[in-house]
Short mmCIF file of C-alpha atoms and ligand atoms in Angstrom, two decimals:
data_model
loop_
_atom_site.label_atom_id
_atom_site.label_comp_id
_atom_site.label_asym_id
_atom_site.label_seq_id
_atom_site.Cartn_x
_atom_site.Cartn_y
_atom_site.Cartn_z
CA UNK A 1 -123.81 -92.61 1.61
CA UNK A 2 -127.46 -91.65 2.03
CA UNK A 3 -125.96 -87.86 1.90
CA UNK A 4 -124.49 -88.47 -1.73
CA UNK A 5 -127.97 -89.82 -2.98
CA UNK A 6 -130.47 -87.02 -1.74
CA UNK A 7 -130.46 -84.39 -3.93
CA UNK A 8 -129.93 -81.17 -0.85
CA UNK A 9 -127.59 -83.55 1.16
CA UNK A 10 -125.32 -83.45 -2.06
CA UNK A 11 -125.60 -80.05 -2.29
CA UNK A 12 -124.37 -80.02 1.09
CA UNK A 13 -121.29 -81.98 0.42
CA UNK A 14 -120.35 -79.59 -2.93
CA UNK A 15 -121.15 -76.56 -0.37
CA UNK A 16 -118.85 -77.79 2.19
CA UNK A 17 -116.04 -79.66 -0.29
CA UNK A 18 -116.08 -75.58 -1.94
CA UNK A 19 -115.56 -74.21 0.67
CA UNK A 20 -112.84 -76.32 2.34
CA UNK A 21 -111.20 -75.53 -1.23
CA UNK A 22 -111.62 -71.31 -1.14
CA UNK A 23 -109.83 -72.25 2.19
CA UNK A 24 -107.07 -73.46 0.58
CA UNK A 25 -107.11 -70.64 -2.43
CA UNK A 26 -107.06 -67.80 0.41
CA UNK A 27 -103.96 -69.39 2.55
CA UNK A 28 -102.09 -69.96 -0.72
CA UNK A 29 -102.73 -67.13 -2.00
CA UNK A 30 -101.60 -65.73 0.67
CA UNK A 31 -98.34 -67.64 0.61
CA UNK A 32 -98.08 -66.93 -2.86
CA UNK A 33 -97.89 -63.12 -1.87
CA UNK A 34 -94.26 -63.42 -0.25
CA UNK A 35 -92.93 -63.23 -3.98
CA UNK A 36 -93.28 -59.92 -4.01
CA UNK A 37 -90.10 -59.69 -1.30
CA UNK A 38 -88.40 -61.36 -3.99
CA UNK A 39 -86.73 -64.30 -3.85
CA UNK A 40 -85.83 -64.35 -0.02
CA UNK A 41 -89.54 -64.41 0.62
CA UNK A 42 -91.22 -67.19 -1.26
CA UNK A 43 -88.13 -69.24 -1.01
CA UNK A 44 -87.91 -68.43 3.18
CA UNK A 45 -92.10 -69.44 3.16
CA UNK A 46 -91.70 -72.40 1.03
CA UNK A 47 -89.12 -73.77 3.66
CA UNK A 48 -90.98 -73.02 6.49
CA UNK A 49 -94.16 -74.46 4.55
CA UNK A 50 -92.28 -77.96 3.98
CA UNK A 51 -90.18 -77.86 7.85
CA UNK A 52 -94.22 -78.95 8.32
CA UNK A 53 -94.61 -81.91 6.89
CA UNK A 54 -97.26 -83.31 8.74
CA UNK A 55 -99.49 -79.74 7.53
CA UNK A 56 -98.57 -80.30 4.22
CA UNK A 57 -99.91 -83.95 4.23
CA UNK A 58 -103.02 -83.66 6.32
CA UNK A 59 -103.88 -80.92 3.98
CA UNK A 60 -103.24 -82.72 0.67
CA UNK A 61 -105.33 -85.75 2.12
CA UNK A 62 -108.16 -83.39 2.59
CA UNK A 63 -108.09 -80.95 -0.21
CA UNK A 64 -107.88 -84.24 -2.57
CA UNK A 65 -110.59 -86.08 -1.14
CA UNK A 66 -112.51 -82.73 -1.34
CA UNK A 67 -111.79 -82.68 -4.92
CA UNK A 68 -112.68 -85.89 -6.01
CA UNK A 69 -116.10 -85.36 -4.08
CA UNK A 70 -116.81 -82.07 -5.76
CA UNK A 71 -115.54 -83.54 -9.22
CA UNK A 72 -117.57 -86.42 -8.90
CA UNK A 73 -120.95 -85.30 -7.63
CA UNK A 74 -120.61 -82.38 -9.84
CA UNK A 75 -120.76 -84.10 -12.50
CA UNK A 76 -123.47 -86.17 -11.17
CA UNK A 77 -125.70 -83.14 -10.77
CA UNK A 78 -125.31 -81.63 -14.08
CA UNK A 79 -126.21 -85.45 -15.91
CA UNK A 80 -129.29 -85.02 -13.66
CA UNK A 81 -130.22 -81.55 -14.48
CA UNK A 82 -129.97 -81.70 -18.04
CA UNK A 83 -132.16 -85.11 -18.31
CA UNK A 84 -134.43 -83.07 -15.81
CA UNK A 85 -138.16 -81.21 -16.34
CA UNK A 86 -135.93 -77.74 -16.15
CA UNK A 87 -139.17 -75.82 -14.51
CA UNK A 88 -138.20 -78.30 -11.45
CA UNK A 89 -135.34 -76.16 -11.13
CA UNK A 90 -137.57 -72.89 -11.14
CA UNK A 91 -136.02 -71.58 -8.10
CA UNK A 92 -132.44 -71.84 -9.20
CA UNK A 93 -132.45 -70.72 -12.76
CA UNK A 94 -132.38 -66.79 -11.96
CA UNK A 95 -128.97 -67.97 -9.65
CA UNK A 96 -128.53 -69.50 -13.10
CA UNK A 97 -128.66 -67.02 -15.69
CA UNK A 98 -125.76 -65.35 -15.50
CA UNK A 99 -122.47 -66.56 -17.75
CA UNK A 100 -120.83 -68.14 -14.86
CA UNK A 101 -123.95 -69.74 -13.25
CA UNK A 102 -124.48 -71.38 -16.77
CA UNK A 103 -120.48 -72.41 -17.20
CA UNK A 104 -120.05 -74.04 -14.08
CA UNK A 105 -118.99 -77.39 -15.12
CA UNK A 106 -116.91 -76.01 -17.26
CA UNK A 107 -115.06 -73.56 -15.89
CA UNK A 108 -114.76 -75.80 -12.94
CA UNK A 109 -113.37 -78.65 -15.46
CA UNK A 110 -111.03 -76.00 -17.00
CA UNK A 111 -109.75 -75.37 -13.31
CA UNK A 112 -109.18 -79.22 -12.38
CA UNK A 113 -107.27 -79.49 -15.62
CA UNK A 114 -105.51 -76.74 -14.71
CA UNK A 115 -104.86 -78.02 -10.68
CA UNK A 116 -103.43 -81.50 -12.57
CA UNK A 117 -101.15 -79.45 -14.77
CA UNK A 118 -99.75 -76.73 -11.55
CA UNK A 119 -99.35 -79.64 -10.11
CA UNK A 120 -96.79 -81.45 -12.50
CA UNK A 121 -95.16 -77.77 -13.25
CA UNK A 122 -94.46 -77.04 -9.46
CA UNK A 123 -94.75 -79.40 -7.34
CA UNK A 124 -93.43 -82.35 -9.21
CA UNK A 125 -91.84 -80.47 -11.17
CA UNK A 126 -91.91 -82.65 -14.30
CA UNK A 127 -93.88 -81.53 -17.78
CA UNK A 128 -93.40 -83.47 -20.43
CA UNK A 129 -91.72 -80.66 -23.74
CA UNK A 130 -91.54 -77.84 -20.81
CA UNK A 131 -88.67 -76.74 -19.36
CA UNK A 132 -88.41 -76.11 -15.69
CA UNK A 133 -85.74 -74.02 -14.08
CA UNK A 134 -84.47 -76.20 -11.36
CA UNK A 135 -81.54 -74.16 -8.65
CA UNK A 136 -80.39 -74.27 -5.45
CA UNK A 137 -79.32 -70.99 -3.95
CA UNK A 138 -75.92 -70.83 -2.72
CA UNK A 139 -77.47 -72.26 1.15
CA UNK A 140 -78.78 -75.76 -1.16
CA UNK A 141 -82.15 -74.00 -0.69
CA UNK A 142 -84.62 -74.89 -2.87
CA UNK A 143 -85.12 -71.63 -5.33
CA UNK A 144 -88.71 -71.47 -5.45
CA UNK A 145 -88.55 -67.77 -6.78
CA UNK A 146 -86.45 -69.04 -9.68
CA UNK A 147 -89.15 -71.63 -10.50
CA UNK A 148 -92.08 -69.46 -11.02
CA UNK A 149 -89.90 -66.49 -12.30
CA UNK A 150 -88.35 -68.51 -14.87
CA UNK A 151 -92.07 -70.33 -15.72
CA UNK A 152 -93.83 -66.82 -15.87
CA UNK A 153 -90.97 -65.38 -17.85
CA UNK A 154 -92.15 -66.75 -21.03
CA UNK A 155 -95.44 -65.30 -21.95
CA UNK A 156 -97.49 -68.57 -23.10
CA UNK A 157 -97.36 -70.25 -19.50
CA UNK A 158 -98.02 -66.36 -17.98
CA UNK A 159 -101.21 -66.37 -20.23
CA UNK A 160 -101.81 -70.12 -19.58
CA UNK A 161 -102.05 -68.96 -15.29
CA UNK A 162 -104.12 -65.95 -16.19
CA UNK A 163 -106.37 -68.21 -18.09
CA UNK A 164 -106.91 -70.19 -15.30
CA UNK A 165 -107.11 -67.81 -12.66
CA UNK A 166 -109.51 -65.47 -15.05
CA UNK A 167 -112.13 -69.17 -14.25
CA UNK A 168 -111.27 -70.22 -11.13
CA UNK A 169 -112.89 -65.79 -10.80
CA UNK A 170 -115.54 -67.01 -12.65
CA UNK A 171 -116.62 -70.64 -10.73
CA UNK A 172 -115.90 -68.56 -7.68
CA UNK A 173 -118.07 -65.43 -8.37
CA UNK A 174 -121.33 -67.79 -9.15
CA UNK A 175 -120.21 -70.96 -6.42
CA UNK A 176 -119.86 -68.31 -3.93
CA UNK A 177 -123.00 -67.43 -3.39
CA UNK A 178 -124.71 -70.70 -4.91
CA UNK A 179 -122.84 -71.99 -1.19
CA UNK A 180 -125.28 -69.93 0.74
CA UNK A 181 -127.92 -71.12 -1.13
CA UNK A 182 -127.48 -74.99 -0.72
CA UNK A 183 -126.97 -74.42 2.82
CA UNK A 184 -130.29 -72.75 2.74
CA UNK A 185 -128.78 -69.33 4.35
CA UNK A 186 -130.64 -67.47 1.44
CA UNK A 187 -133.64 -65.37 1.17
CA UNK A 188 -134.54 -61.74 -0.79
CA UNK A 189 -133.01 -59.75 2.67
CA UNK A 190 -129.92 -61.65 2.53
CA UNK A 191 -128.68 -62.59 -1.00
CA UNK A 192 -127.83 -59.36 -2.32
CA UNK A 193 -124.56 -59.83 0.60
CA UNK A 194 -123.84 -63.10 -0.78
CA UNK A 195 -123.93 -61.98 -4.16
CA UNK A 196 -121.47 -59.39 -3.70
CA UNK A 197 -119.55 -60.63 -1.10
CA UNK A 198 -118.75 -63.85 -4.22
CA UNK A 199 -117.81 -61.19 -6.32
CA UNK A 200 -115.59 -59.02 -4.00
CA UNK A 201 -114.08 -62.45 -3.14
CA UNK A 202 -113.69 -63.83 -6.68
CA UNK A 203 -112.47 -60.43 -8.19
CA UNK A 204 -109.30 -60.61 -5.22
CA UNK A 205 -108.11 -63.56 -5.99
CA UNK A 206 -108.23 -62.76 -9.90
CA UNK A 207 -106.23 -59.48 -8.97
CA UNK A 208 -104.41 -61.46 -6.07
CA UNK A 209 -103.30 -64.25 -7.99
CA UNK A 210 -103.25 -62.98 -12.04
CA UNK A 211 -100.55 -60.75 -10.51
CA UNK A 212 -98.12 -62.64 -10.09
CA UNK A 213 -97.35 -64.50 -13.66
CA UNK A 214 -98.53 -60.33 -14.54
CA UNK A 215 -95.47 -59.13 -12.40
CA UNK A 216 -93.20 -61.63 -13.43
CA UNK A 217 -93.22 -61.53 -16.99
CA UNK A 218 -93.01 -57.59 -17.41
CA UNK A 219 -89.96 -57.61 -14.43
CA UNK A 220 -91.94 -56.12 -11.90
CA UNK A 221 -90.75 -58.58 -9.69
CA UNK A 222 -86.59 -58.58 -8.68
CA UNK A 223 -84.89 -60.89 -7.04
C1 LIG B 301 -100.61 -67.57 -10.38
C2 LIG B 301 -100.54 -68.20 -9.46
C3 LIG B 301 -100.54 -69.53 -8.59
C4 LIG B 301 -98.67 -69.38 -8.11
C5 LIG B 301 -97.72 -68.52 -8.58
C6 LIG B 301 -98.67 -70.82 -7.49
C7 LIG B 301 -97.69 -71.07 -6.95
C8 LIG B 301 -97.20 -72.25 -6.60
C9 LIG B 301 -96.19 -72.61 -6.28
C10 LIG B 301 -94.63 -72.20 -6.25
C11 LIG B 301 -96.97 -74.25 -5.85
C12 LIG B 301 -95.56 -75.12 -4.75
C13 LIG B 301 -94.71 -74.93 -4.02
C14 LIG B 301 -93.55 -75.69 -3.55
O1 LIG B 301 -93.91 -76.73 -3.26
O2 LIG B 301 -92.86 -74.73 -2.26
C15 LIG B 301 -97.89 -74.79 -5.54
C16 LIG B 301 -98.45 -75.86 -5.18
C17 LIG B 301 -99.80 -75.81 -5.29
N1 LIG B 301 -100.42 -75.02 -6.39
FE1 LIG B 301 -100.37 -73.08 -6.84
N2 LIG B 301 -99.68 -71.00 -6.91
C18 LIG B 301 -100.73 -70.39 -8.00
C19 LIG B 301 -102.38 -71.11 -8.07
C20 LIG B 301 -102.59 -71.99 -7.89
C21 LIG B 301 -104.18 -72.05 -7.57
C22 LIG B 301 -105.15 -70.94 -8.60
C23 LIG B 301 -104.43 -73.05 -7.13
C24 LIG B 301 -105.66 -74.26 -6.58
C25 LIG B 301 -107.12 -73.86 -7.30
C26 LIG B 301 -103.19 -73.79 -6.66
C27 LIG B 301 -103.21 -75.01 -6.33
C28 LIG B 301 -101.69 -75.56 -5.76
C29 LIG B 301 -101.43 -76.72 -4.77
C30 LIG B 301 -102.85 -78.01 -5.03
C31 LIG B 301 -100.50 -76.99 -4.78
C32 LIG B 301 -99.63 -77.77 -4.58
C33 LIG B 301 -99.21 -78.21 -2.92
C34 LIG B 301 -98.93 -79.24 -2.59
O3 LIG B 301 -97.15 -79.48 -2.17
O4 LIG B 301 -99.36 -80.41 -1.21
N3 LIG B 301 -102.48 -72.57 -6.99
N4 LIG B 301 -98.17 -73.24 -5.95
#
C-alpha cells in the first residue's frame, strides 16, 4: 500500500493498470471485428468466448480491479496537481500542453461513464427507456448481431458510441506516451517514437471501433 501513497509508485500503478486496459481494448476490438463477417461471424465468436467462462470471469475481475485503481488514483493525482505549485511539474508540462493532455481526467471520466452504460447496454442488456433487440437464432444461440445492428441502426446510439470512441482516442493519444514516461523509459531520443506509437495506436482504435456503428448505420454490414 506504500506504493499507492508515493507519487512515483502511483504513476507506475496508473501505467500498469492503463496497459492492462489497453490490452483488453486490443482484444475486444479484434473480437468485435468478427461483425464484418456478418451474423455468423460475431455470433460464433460470442458463443466461443462464453464457452470459456474461466477466461471471461478472470478477465472481468482483473479489469474491474484495474479500472478501480486507475480511477481512484487519477482523481487523487488530479486533485493534488490542482492544489500544488505548477512549477514543481515543469517536466510534465510539455507533455500536458496538448488538448488531450490537459483533459485526461474528463476524457477518462467520459470513458468510465461509457463503460458503465455499455455494460448495461450489451452485457446486462437492460437500459431504462431503451429498446434492446434480444432474439435467438433458429439454433437457439443468442443473436449478438441482431442486438448490435438494432442498436446502431438508430442515429442517437451510433453517435453516442462514436463520441465515446473519440474520447477513447483522445485519452489514449496522450495516455500511451505518458505510460512510457511514468515507466521512466522516456528521453529526448525515445520520446518522439513513443508519441508516434501512441498516436498510431489511438487512431487504430478510433477507426477500428468507430467503423462498427458507422458501417451498421449506413447499412454496410449485411447479415
Ligand atoms: C463500437 C464499439 C464497441 C462495440 C460494438 C462493442 C460490443 C460489445 C458487445 C457486443 C459486448 C457483449 C459481448 C457478449 O456478451 O457477448 C461487449 C461487452 C463489453 N465491452 Fe464492448 N464494444 C465496443 C466498445 C468497447 C470499448 C471501447 C470498451 C472499453 C473501453 C468496451 C468494453 C466492454 C466490456 C468491459 C464488456 C463486457 C465484457 C464482459 O462480458 O465481461 N467495449 N462489447
